[in-house]
Coordinates of C-alpha atoms and ligand atoms in Angstrom, one line a residue:
M1 CA -13.4 10.9 9.6
I2 CA -13.8 7.8 7.5
Q3 CA -10.7 5.7 7.8
Q4 CA -9.1 3.2 5.5
T5 CA -11.6 2.1 2.9
H6 CA -9.3 -0.5 1.4
T7 CA -7.1 -3.2 2.7
A8 CA -5.3 -5.7 0.5
G9 CA -5.3 -8.5 3.0
G10 CA -2.2 -7.9 5.1
P11 CA 1.5 -8.2 4.4
Q12 CA 2.4 -9.3 0.9
Q13 CA 5.8 -10.2 -0.5
H14 CA 6.4 -9.4 -4.2
T15 CA 9.4 -9.9 -6.4
I16 CA 10.8 -6.7 -7.7
W17 CA 10.9 -8.1 -11.3
Q18 CA 7.8 -8.5 -13.5
D19 CA 6.5 -12.0 -13.9
G20 CA 8.9 -14.1 -15.9
Q21 CA 11.7 -11.5 -16.0
V22 CA 15.1 -12.7 -14.7
P23 CA 18.1 -10.5 -14.9
E24 CA 20.9 -11.8 -17.0
P25 CA 24.4 -11.9 -15.6
C26 CA 26.1 -8.5 -15.8
V27 CA 28.7 -6.1 -14.4
I28 CA 27.7 -2.7 -13.1
V29 CA 30.6 -0.3 -13.5
I30 CA 30.2 2.7 -11.1
F31 CA 32.0 5.9 -12.1
G32 CA 32.3 8.1 -9.0
A33 CA 32.3 5.1 -6.7
T34 CA 33.8 7.0 -3.8
G35 CA 31.2 9.8 -3.9
D36 CA 28.2 10.5 -1.8
L37 CA 25.5 9.0 -4.1
T38 CA 27.4 5.7 -4.5
Q39 CA 28.2 5.4 -0.8
R40 CA 24.9 6.6 0.6
K41 CA 22.5 5.2 -2.0
L42 CA 23.8 2.9 -4.7
L43 CA 25.9 0.4 -2.6
P44 CA 23.3 -0.1 0.1
T45 CA 20.6 -0.4 -2.6
L46 CA 22.6 -3.0 -4.5
A47 CA 23.4 -4.9 -1.4
H48 CA 19.7 -5.0 -0.4
L49 CA 18.6 -5.9 -3.9
M50 CA 21.1 -8.8 -4.1
H51 CA 20.0 -10.0 -0.6
D52 CA 16.3 -9.7 -0.9
H53 CA 15.9 -10.6 -4.6
P54 CA 18.7 -13.0 -5.3
L55 CA 20.5 -12.1 -8.5
P56 CA 22.4 -14.4 -10.8
E57 CA 25.7 -15.6 -9.2
S58 CA 27.5 -13.8 -12.0
F59 CA 26.6 -10.3 -11.0
K60 CA 29.6 -8.0 -10.3
I61 CA 30.2 -4.4 -9.3
V62 CA 33.3 -2.6 -10.5
A63 CA 34.3 0.7 -9.0
F64 CA 36.1 3.0 -11.5
A65 CA 37.7 5.6 -9.3
R66 CA 40.9 7.6 -8.9
R67 CA 41.9 7.0 -5.3
P68 CA 44.6 4.4 -4.9
M69 CA 43.0 1.3 -3.5
N70 CA 43.0 -2.4 -4.0
D71 CA 39.9 -4.7 -4.1
D72 CA 40.1 -5.5 -0.4
Q73 CA 40.2 -1.8 0.6
W74 CA 37.3 -1.0 -1.7
R75 CA 35.3 -4.0 -0.3
K76 CA 35.9 -2.6 3.2
M77 CA 34.9 0.9 2.2
A78 CA 31.7 -0.4 0.5
L79 CA 30.7 -2.6 3.5
D80 CA 31.2 0.3 5.9
S81 CA 28.7 2.3 3.8
V82 CA 26.3 -0.6 3.4
N83 CA 26.3 -1.0 7.2
K84 CA 26.0 2.7 7.9
Y85 CA 23.2 3.5 5.4
L86 CA 21.0 0.4 5.2
P87 CA 17.9 1.0 7.4
P88 CA 18.0 -1.0 10.7
D89 CA 15.4 -3.5 9.6
D90 CA 17.5 -4.4 6.5
K91 CA 20.9 -4.8 8.0
L92 CA 22.9 -7.7 6.6
D93 CA 24.4 -10.4 8.8
S94 CA 28.1 -11.2 8.4
N95 CA 27.6 -14.0 5.9
A96 CA 25.5 -11.8 3.7
Q97 CA 28.0 -9.0 3.9
K98 CA 30.8 -11.4 2.9
A99 CA 28.7 -12.7 0.0
F100 CA 28.1 -9.1 -1.2
A101 CA 31.7 -8.1 -0.8
R102 CA 32.9 -11.0 -3.0
N103 CA 31.2 -9.3 -6.0
L104 CA 33.1 -6.1 -5.7
Y105 CA 36.2 -5.1 -7.8
Y106 CA 38.2 -1.9 -8.1
C107 CA 39.7 -0.3 -11.2
Q108 CA 41.9 2.7 -10.3
S109 CA 41.9 5.6 -12.8
D110 CA 41.2 9.2 -13.4
F111 CA 38.2 9.8 -15.7
N112 CA 40.3 11.4 -18.4
D113 CA 43.1 8.8 -18.5
R114 CA 42.7 6.7 -21.6
E115 CA 44.8 3.9 -20.2
G116 CA 42.3 3.5 -17.3
Y117 CA 39.6 2.5 -19.8
Y118 CA 41.8 -0.1 -21.4
K119 CA 42.5 -1.4 -17.9
L120 CA 38.8 -1.5 -17.3
A121 CA 38.3 -3.4 -20.6
D122 CA 40.8 -6.0 -19.5
L123 CA 39.1 -6.4 -16.1
L124 CA 35.7 -6.8 -17.7
E125 CA 37.0 -9.4 -20.1
R126 CA 38.5 -11.3 -17.2
L127 CA 35.2 -11.2 -15.3
D128 CA 33.4 -12.5 -18.4
N129 CA 35.9 -15.4 -18.7
E130 CA 36.3 -16.2 -15.0
Q131 CA 33.0 -15.2 -13.5
G132 CA 30.5 -15.6 -16.4
T133 CA 29.3 -12.1 -16.6
G134 CA 28.4 -12.7 -20.2
G135 CA 29.7 -9.4 -21.7
N136 CA 26.7 -7.5 -20.3
R137 CA 27.5 -4.0 -18.8
I138 CA 25.8 -1.2 -17.0
Y139 CA 27.9 2.0 -16.8
Y140 CA 26.5 4.1 -14.0
L141 CA 27.7 7.7 -14.0
A142 CA 27.4 8.8 -10.4
T143 CA 29.7 11.6 -11.3
P144 CA 29.9 15.4 -11.3
P145 CA 28.0 16.5 -14.5
S146 CA 31.1 18.3 -15.7
T147 CA 32.8 14.9 -16.2
D148 CA 30.1 13.1 -18.1
S149 CA 31.1 14.1 -21.6
E150 CA 34.7 12.9 -21.0
I151 CA 33.6 9.5 -19.6
I152 CA 31.1 9.0 -22.5
Y153 CA 33.8 9.9 -25.1
Q154 CA 36.4 7.6 -23.4
L155 CA 34.0 4.7 -23.2
G156 CA 33.4 5.1 -26.9
G157 CA 37.1 5.4 -27.7
A158 CA 38.0 2.3 -25.8
G159 CA 35.3 0.3 -27.6
L160 CA 33.4 -0.3 -24.3
A161 CA 30.0 1.1 -25.5
R162 CA 29.3 -1.5 -28.1
P163 CA 27.6 -4.8 -27.3
S164 CA 29.3 -7.8 -28.8
H165 CA 27.7 -9.4 -31.9
V166 CA 27.5 -12.9 -33.2
N167 CA 26.3 -13.3 -36.8
G168 CA 24.8 -9.8 -36.7
D169 CA 22.8 -10.5 -33.5
E170 CA 23.6 -8.9 -30.2
E171 CA 25.2 -11.4 -28.0
S172 CA 25.4 -9.1 -25.0
W173 CA 24.2 -5.7 -24.1
T174 CA 25.7 -2.4 -22.7
R175 CA 23.6 0.3 -21.0
I176 CA 24.5 3.7 -19.5
V177 CA 22.8 5.3 -16.6
I178 CA 23.0 9.1 -16.4
E179 CA 22.1 10.9 -13.1
K180 CA 20.3 14.2 -12.8
P181 CA 20.9 17.0 -13.4
F182 CA 20.7 16.3 -17.2
G183 CA 22.2 19.6 -18.4
R184 CA 21.5 23.0 -16.9
D185 CA 19.5 24.4 -19.8
L186 CA 18.2 23.3 -23.2
A187 CA 21.5 23.9 -25.0
S188 CA 23.6 21.9 -22.5
A189 CA 21.1 19.1 -22.5
Q190 CA 21.1 18.9 -26.3
K191 CA 24.9 18.9 -26.3
L192 CA 25.0 16.0 -23.8
N193 CA 22.3 14.2 -25.8
R194 CA 24.4 14.6 -29.0
E195 CA 27.5 13.3 -27.2
L196 CA 25.6 10.3 -25.9
A197 CA 24.2 9.6 -29.4
R198 CA 27.7 9.6 -30.9
V199 CA 28.6 6.6 -28.7
F200 CA 25.3 4.9 -27.5
R201 CA 22.0 4.3 -29.2
E202 CA 19.0 5.8 -27.5
K203 CA 17.8 2.3 -26.3
Q204 CA 21.1 1.9 -24.4
I205 CA 20.6 5.2 -22.5
Y206 CA 18.9 5.3 -19.1
R207 CA 18.4 8.9 -17.8
I208 CA 17.4 8.7 -14.2
D209 CA 14.8 10.8 -12.4
H210 CA 14.5 8.9 -9.1
Y211 CA 11.0 10.2 -8.6
M212 CA 9.9 7.9 -11.3
G213 CA 11.1 5.0 -9.2
K214 CA 8.8 5.9 -6.3
E215 CA 5.8 3.6 -6.0
T216 CA 3.5 6.5 -5.3
V217 CA 4.5 8.2 -8.6
Q218 CA 3.9 5.0 -10.5
N219 CA 0.6 4.6 -8.7
L220 CA -0.6 7.7 -10.4
L221 CA -1.0 5.6 -13.5
A222 CA -2.6 2.7 -11.7
F223 CA -5.0 5.1 -9.9
R224 CA -6.0 6.8 -13.2
F225 CA -6.0 3.9 -15.7
A226 CA -6.9 0.8 -13.6
N227 CA -10.0 2.4 -12.1
G228 CA -13.1 3.3 -14.0
I229 CA -14.5 6.0 -11.8
F230 CA -11.9 8.8 -11.8
E231 CA -11.0 9.1 -15.5
P232 CA -14.5 10.5 -16.6
L233 CA -14.0 13.3 -14.1
W234 CA -10.3 13.9 -14.9
N235 CA -10.7 17.0 -17.1
Q236 CA -11.5 20.7 -17.3
K237 CA -15.3 20.0 -17.0
Y238 CA -15.0 18.8 -13.4
I239 CA -11.6 20.0 -12.2
D240 CA -11.2 23.5 -11.0
H241 CA -7.4 23.4 -10.6
V242 CA -4.5 21.2 -9.7
Q243 CA -1.7 21.9 -7.2
I244 CA 1.6 20.1 -7.1
L245 CA 3.8 20.7 -4.0
V246 CA 7.3 19.5 -3.4
A247 CA 8.3 20.8 0.0
E248 CA 11.5 20.2 1.8
S249 CA 12.3 21.2 5.4
L250 CA 16.0 20.7 4.8
G251 CA 18.3 23.5 3.6
I252 CA 21.1 23.0 1.1
G253 CA 23.4 21.1 3.5
T254 CA 26.9 20.8 2.0
R255 CA 25.7 21.1 -1.6
A256 CA 26.1 24.9 -2.0
E257 CA 28.3 24.7 -5.1
Y258 CA 25.6 22.6 -6.9
Y259 CA 22.6 24.5 -5.6
E260 CA 24.0 28.0 -6.4
E261 CA 24.2 26.9 -10.0
S262 CA 20.9 25.2 -10.0
G263 CA 18.3 26.8 -7.8
A264 CA 14.8 25.3 -7.1
I265 CA 13.6 25.5 -10.7
R266 CA 16.4 23.4 -12.1
D267 CA 16.7 21.1 -9.1
M268 CA 13.0 20.2 -8.8
V269 CA 10.8 21.6 -11.5
Q270 CA 12.6 20.6 -14.7
N271 CA 12.7 17.0 -13.6
H272 CA 10.7 15.7 -10.7
I273 CA 7.7 18.1 -10.9
M274 CA 7.5 17.9 -14.7
Q275 CA 7.4 14.1 -14.4
V276 CA 4.6 14.2 -11.8
L277 CA 2.7 16.7 -13.8
C278 CA 2.9 14.5 -16.9
L279 CA 1.7 11.4 -15.1
T280 CA -1.1 13.3 -13.6
T281 CA -2.3 14.8 -16.8
M282 CA -1.3 12.5 -19.8
E283 CA -3.7 10.6 -21.9
A284 CA -4.0 6.8 -21.5
P285 CA -1.1 5.2 -23.3
V286 CA -1.8 2.6 -25.9
A287 CA 0.2 0.0 -23.9
F288 CA 2.1 -0.2 -20.7
D289 CA 5.5 0.0 -22.4
A290 CA 8.3 2.5 -22.4
D291 CA 7.6 4.3 -25.7
A292 CA 3.9 4.4 -25.3
I293 CA 4.1 6.0 -21.9
R294 CA 6.9 8.4 -22.8
D295 CA 5.0 9.4 -26.0
E296 CA 2.1 10.6 -23.9
K297 CA 4.3 12.4 -21.4
V298 CA 6.0 14.3 -24.3
K299 CA 2.5 15.3 -25.6
V300 CA 1.7 16.9 -22.3
M301 CA 4.9 19.0 -22.4
R302 CA 4.3 20.0 -26.0
A303 CA 1.0 21.4 -24.9
I304 CA 2.7 23.7 -22.3
P305 CA 3.8 26.7 -24.3
P306 CA 7.1 28.4 -23.2
L307 CA 6.2 31.4 -21.2
T308 CA 6.6 35.0 -22.5
A309 CA 8.6 37.5 -20.3
Q310 CA 5.3 39.1 -19.3
E311 CA 3.8 35.7 -18.4
V312 CA 6.9 35.0 -16.3
A313 CA 6.4 38.3 -14.5
E314 CA 2.8 37.5 -13.8
R315 CA 2.8 33.8 -13.2
T316 CA 6.0 33.0 -11.4
I317 CA 7.3 33.9 -7.9
R318 CA 10.9 33.3 -6.8
G319 CA 11.9 33.2 -3.1
Q320 CA 14.9 32.7 -0.9
Y321 CA 14.9 31.6 2.7
T322 CA 16.1 33.9 5.5
A323 CA 16.9 32.8 9.0
G324 CA 14.1 31.1 10.9
V325 CA 12.9 28.2 13.0
I326 CA 12.4 24.6 11.7
D327 CA 11.2 22.0 14.2
G328 CA 12.0 24.3 17.1
Q329 CA 15.6 24.7 15.8
Q330 CA 17.0 28.1 14.8
V331 CA 18.5 27.9 11.2
V332 CA 20.5 30.3 9.2
G333 CA 19.3 32.0 6.0
Y334 CA 20.4 30.9 2.6
K335 CA 22.9 33.7 2.1
Q336 CA 24.6 32.6 5.4
E337 CA 25.0 29.0 4.4
Q338 CA 28.5 27.9 3.8
G339 CA 29.6 28.3 0.2
V340 CA 26.8 30.6 -0.8
A341 CA 27.6 34.1 -2.2
P342 CA 26.5 36.8 0.3
N343 CA 24.7 38.5 -2.6
S344 CA 23.3 35.3 -4.1
T345 CA 20.0 35.6 -6.0
T346 CA 19.6 31.9 -6.4
E347 CA 15.9 30.9 -5.7
T348 CA 15.3 28.3 -3.0
Y349 CA 11.6 28.6 -3.6
V350 CA 9.5 28.8 -6.7
A351 CA 5.7 29.1 -7.3
L352 CA 4.3 29.0 -10.8
K353 CA 1.0 28.8 -12.7
L354 CA 1.1 26.8 -15.9
F355 CA -1.6 25.8 -18.4
I356 CA -1.8 22.7 -20.6
E357 CA -3.3 23.8 -23.8
N358 CA -5.3 20.8 -25.0
W359 CA -8.9 19.6 -24.9
R360 CA -8.7 17.9 -21.6
W361 CA -7.0 20.7 -19.7
A362 CA -8.0 24.0 -21.4
D363 CA -8.2 26.8 -18.8
V364 CA -7.4 24.6 -15.8
P365 CA -4.6 26.3 -13.9
F366 CA -1.7 24.1 -12.5
Y367 CA -0.2 25.7 -9.5
I368 CA 3.3 24.4 -8.7
R369 CA 5.3 25.1 -5.6
T370 CA 8.6 23.8 -4.4
G371 CA 11.0 25.1 -1.8
K372 CA 13.6 24.4 0.8
R373 CA 13.3 25.2 4.5
L374 CA 9.5 24.9 4.4
P375 CA 7.7 23.8 7.5
K376 CA 7.7 20.1 6.6
R377 CA 8.8 17.6 4.0
S378 CA 5.9 16.8 1.7
T379 CA 5.3 15.9 -1.9
E380 CA 1.7 15.8 -3.0
V381 CA -0.7 16.4 -5.9
T382 CA -4.0 18.1 -5.1
I383 CA -6.9 17.8 -7.5
Q384 CA -9.5 20.4 -6.6
F385 CA -12.9 19.6 -8.2
K386 CA -15.4 22.3 -9.1
R387 CA -18.2 23.3 -6.7
V388 CA -21.6 21.8 -7.1
P389 CA -23.6 23.7 -9.7
H390 CA -26.3 24.6 -7.3
Q391 CA -26.1 24.7 -3.5
L392 CA -29.2 23.3 -1.7
Y393 CA -27.9 24.2 1.7
K394 CA -27.9 27.6 3.2
P395 CA -24.5 29.4 3.6
S396 CA -24.8 29.0 7.4
E397 CA -25.1 25.2 7.0
T398 CA -22.1 24.9 4.7
K399 CA -19.7 27.3 6.4
G400 CA -16.1 26.3 5.9
L401 CA -16.9 23.5 3.5
V402 CA -14.5 23.1 0.5
P403 CA -15.4 21.5 -2.8
N404 CA -14.3 17.9 -3.3
R405 CA -10.5 17.5 -3.1
L406 CA -8.4 14.5 -3.9
T407 CA -4.9 14.5 -2.4
I408 CA -2.3 12.1 -3.7
R409 CA 0.5 12.0 -1.1
I410 CA 3.7 11.0 -2.8
Q411 CA 5.8 11.2 0.3
P412 CA 5.8 10.9 3.3
D413 CA 2.7 9.1 4.7
E414 CA 2.2 7.7 1.2
G415 CA -1.5 7.5 0.3
I416 CA -4.5 9.1 -1.2
S417 CA -7.4 10.9 0.5
L418 CA -10.7 12.3 -0.8
K419 CA -12.4 15.1 0.9
F420 CA -16.2 15.3 0.6
A421 CA -19.1 16.8 2.5
A422 CA -21.1 14.8 5.0
K423 CA -24.0 15.7 7.2
V424 CA -23.0 16.3 10.8
P425 CA -25.2 14.0 13.0
G426 CA -28.1 15.7 14.7
A427 CA -31.2 17.5 13.8
A428 CA -29.8 20.6 12.0
R429 CA -28.7 20.4 8.3
H430 CA -25.1 21.3 9.0
L431 CA -22.4 19.8 6.7
S432 CA -18.8 19.2 7.4
D433 CA -15.8 17.9 5.4
V434 CA -14.7 14.4 6.0
D435 CA -11.7 12.4 4.6
M436 CA -11.7 9.0 3.0
N437 CA -8.2 7.9 3.4
F438 CA -6.0 5.2 1.8
S439 CA -2.6 4.6 3.3
Y440 CA 0.0 2.4 1.7
A441 CA 1.5 1.4 5.0
S442 CA -1.7 0.0 6.5
A443 CA -3.2 -1.3 3.3
F444 CA -0.2 -3.4 2.1
G445 CA 1.7 -3.8 5.4
I446 CA 5.0 -3.5 3.7
E447 CA 7.3 -0.7 2.9
P448 CA 7.5 0.1 -0.8
P449 CA 10.9 -0.6 -2.3
D450 CA 13.3 2.2 -2.5
A451 CA 13.1 4.2 -5.7
Y452 CA 16.7 3.4 -6.6
E453 CA 16.1 -0.3 -6.1
R454 CA 13.2 -0.2 -8.5
L455 CA 15.2 1.7 -11.1
L456 CA 18.4 -0.4 -10.9
A457 CA 16.3 -3.6 -11.1
D458 CA 14.5 -2.2 -14.2
C459 CA 17.8 -1.3 -15.8
M460 CA 19.1 -4.8 -15.3
V461 CA 16.3 -6.3 -17.2
G462 CA 16.3 -3.6 -19.9
D463 CA 13.0 -1.9 -19.0
S464 CA 13.3 1.8 -19.6
T465 CA 9.7 2.7 -18.9
L466 CA 10.6 4.7 -15.8
F467 CA 13.6 6.4 -17.4
I468 CA 13.5 9.7 -19.3
R469 CA 13.8 9.7 -23.1
R470 CA 15.8 12.3 -25.0
D471 CA 12.9 14.3 -26.2
E472 CA 11.4 14.5 -22.7
T473 CA 14.5 16.2 -21.2
E474 CA 14.6 18.6 -24.1
M475 CA 10.9 19.5 -24.0
S476 CA 11.1 20.1 -20.3
W477 CA 14.1 22.4 -20.6
C478 CA 12.2 24.4 -23.2
I479 CA 9.6 25.3 -20.6
V480 CA 12.1 25.9 -17.8
D481 CA 14.5 28.0 -20.1
S482 CA 11.6 30.3 -21.0
I483 CA 11.3 31.1 -17.2
T484 CA 15.0 31.3 -16.3
N485 CA 15.7 33.5 -19.3
A486 CA 13.1 36.0 -18.3
W487 CA 14.3 36.0 -14.7
K488 CA 17.7 37.1 -15.9
D489 CA 16.2 40.4 -16.9
M490 CA 14.2 40.9 -13.7
P491 CA 15.6 42.8 -10.7
A492 CA 17.2 41.0 -7.7
S493 CA 14.3 42.4 -5.6
T494 CA 12.0 39.9 -7.3
V495 CA 13.7 37.1 -5.4
Y496 CA 11.4 37.5 -2.4
P497 CA 12.6 36.6 1.1
Y498 CA 10.7 34.1 3.3
P499 CA 11.7 33.1 6.8
A500 CA 12.7 29.4 7.1
G501 CA 9.9 27.4 8.6
T502 CA 7.1 29.3 6.6
W503 CA 5.3 28.3 3.5
G504 CA 7.1 30.8 1.2
P505 CA 6.9 34.5 0.5
P506 CA 3.6 36.4 0.8
E507 CA 3.9 37.2 -2.9
A508 CA 3.3 33.5 -3.6
D509 CA 0.1 33.6 -1.6
A510 CA -1.0 36.5 -3.7
L511 CA -0.3 34.5 -6.9
I512 CA -3.0 32.0 -6.2
E513 CA -5.3 34.3 -4.1
K514 CA -5.7 36.8 -7.0
D515 CA -7.5 33.9 -8.8
G516 CA -9.8 33.4 -5.8
R517 CA -8.0 30.2 -4.7
Q518 CA -5.7 29.1 -1.8
W519 CA -2.7 26.9 -1.3
D520 CA -3.5 23.6 0.2
N521 CA -0.8 23.2 2.8
P522 CA -0.3 19.7 4.2
Ligands
NAP601 N1 24.3 12.7 -3.7 C1 23.0 12.7 -4.0 O1 22.2 12.4 -3.1 C2 22.6 12.8 -5.4 C3 21.2 12.7 -5.7 C4 20.7 12.8 -7.0 C5 21.6 13.0 -8.0 N2 23.0 13.1 -7.7 C6 23.9 13.2 -8.8 O2 24.8 12.2 -8.8 C7 26.1 12.6 -9.3 C8 27.1 12.3 -8.2 O3 26.8 13.0 -7.0 P1 27.6 12.8 -5.7 O4 26.9 13.6 -4.7 O5 27.9 11.4 -5.4 O6 29.0 13.6 -6.0 P2 30.3 13.5 -5.2 O7 30.1 13.1 -3.8 O8 31.0 14.8 -5.5 O9 31.2 12.4 -5.9 C9 31.8 12.6 -7.2 C10 32.6 11.3 -7.5 O10 33.3 11.5 -8.7 C11 34.7 11.2 -8.5 N3 35.5 12.0 -9.5 C12 35.3 13.4 -9.7 N4 36.2 13.7 -10.7 C13 36.9 12.6 -11.0 C14 37.9 12.3 -11.9 N5 38.5 13.3 -12.7 N6 38.4 11.1 -12.0 C15 37.9 10.1 -11.2 N7 36.9 10.3 -10.3 C16 36.4 11.5 -10.2 C17 35.0 11.6 -7.1 O11 36.1 10.9 -6.7 P3 37.0 11.4 -5.4 O12 36.2 10.8 -4.2 O13 38.3 10.8 -5.6 O14 37.0 12.9 -5.4 C18 33.7 11.0 -6.5 O15 33.8 9.6 -6.4 C19 25.9 14.1 -9.6 O16 25.6 14.2 -10.9 C20 24.7 14.5 -8.7 O17 24.1 15.6 -9.3 C21 23.4 13.0 -6.5

């Protein structure tokens, strides 16, 4: 086993902003501030960001939420979450906690109460005048998707969406961040896009897919386009097939209501997997900027034709977990989870075969898998290269040898490994697979920043490269809709059971094995 072919010279400290970028003063208004996402993710991330990458003094956070609370009670609630959810190494001391809490304000209102938005406008104006926040706003919708339209409409109605102007030039900016899921099909995504477009311009809209904030996902671009040796091989001439796996060992936890409506394809494939697929397969953008990169991603999706009903029957497998064992613990099946209908046909697993119909990828199958209650948590992309054209060695000397395989581990154990054949020491001509392995942790000696930290930092400086553009969401839904629409007409018996703690139903193995290939399980 060849270990660690690269080290970058020990621990390094980087600023989260690009060279020369300094965030301007602003207010982040969080809608849904008492909810799970804000408490578990956004507040700890903002606290860490402000502590490790000092922000302008005039950076404030306003909670827009319906529970009766004053600023002090909200500050206490926020600090409790920051203390609970920041990892042990990042805990803030009491001075840092106080400094963070001083930036927090509370605006009490229901989302559909017009008066609340005027109250918010008054508070924002006061912060501009007293705290120097400069009229700049980020509205973060950490809210149930069903409430998004109302909030967008009310922001527009209260005049809160418009940046202020002086002599025709924008004097300040406003941005809106929308969480996933972005719609539940093409029609609802288009409707939400239209509602957004009535109030905000596209450049103000930041649709989040937190996978795009992961260092390892961004590294797909660096790996492909900052190295000369891989790109010439990155096509149908040398690549046999590609696998993308997003495996979770967790079940649905307390999110039955959401998951029953979504299932694995909407929860994972439409957004995260489609993004990873695009970055793995797109052409080199003309520049490293938001539109150039997003243009190339859209081209990939345009080259994936929506599937016909027959293709869906042949190239997709749905599964649902039954009771089983994960990490030595007995767990219940999906239908027994709290809040799940006893006759639910929601898929907790999906395997698909897609093709990208363009010159680079013609006839290369992309096998995609995602599921809950699989044996381990793992997200990775496997590039399986073709066999050598002529084998010099006898079958007995190459027994068990697989063709070259490049594995990009997105999480956990972030890194990249390349499998290749090497001669086993000794007189005989026996060959064996070895791995050349790059690990982020040992190469760089620092933990990559959290995905939300990256994305919040980018939004503050107006960099939308890692956010999803309108046409991307719609193209992706076109592909997913073609599958979910065909599933509606297929019998419930085609949602195949798999015991928790296994790699999915046997029918998914058959999907790839009938092509003479096998899943690459981590
Ligand atoms: N949680 C995650 O890990 C996660 C991950 C990725 C994406 N997301 C997305 O992020 C969004 C938020 O998720 P979440 O898990 O944080 O949801 P959640 O825990 O249900 O929180 C919803 C928040 O919205 C507030 N709210 C709902 N209706 C309201 C109304 N009419 N007026 C005022 N406030 C109202 C709730 O206030 P009360 O507390 O007063 O009820 C709560 O603060 C969802 O779109 C979700 O899909 C979440």
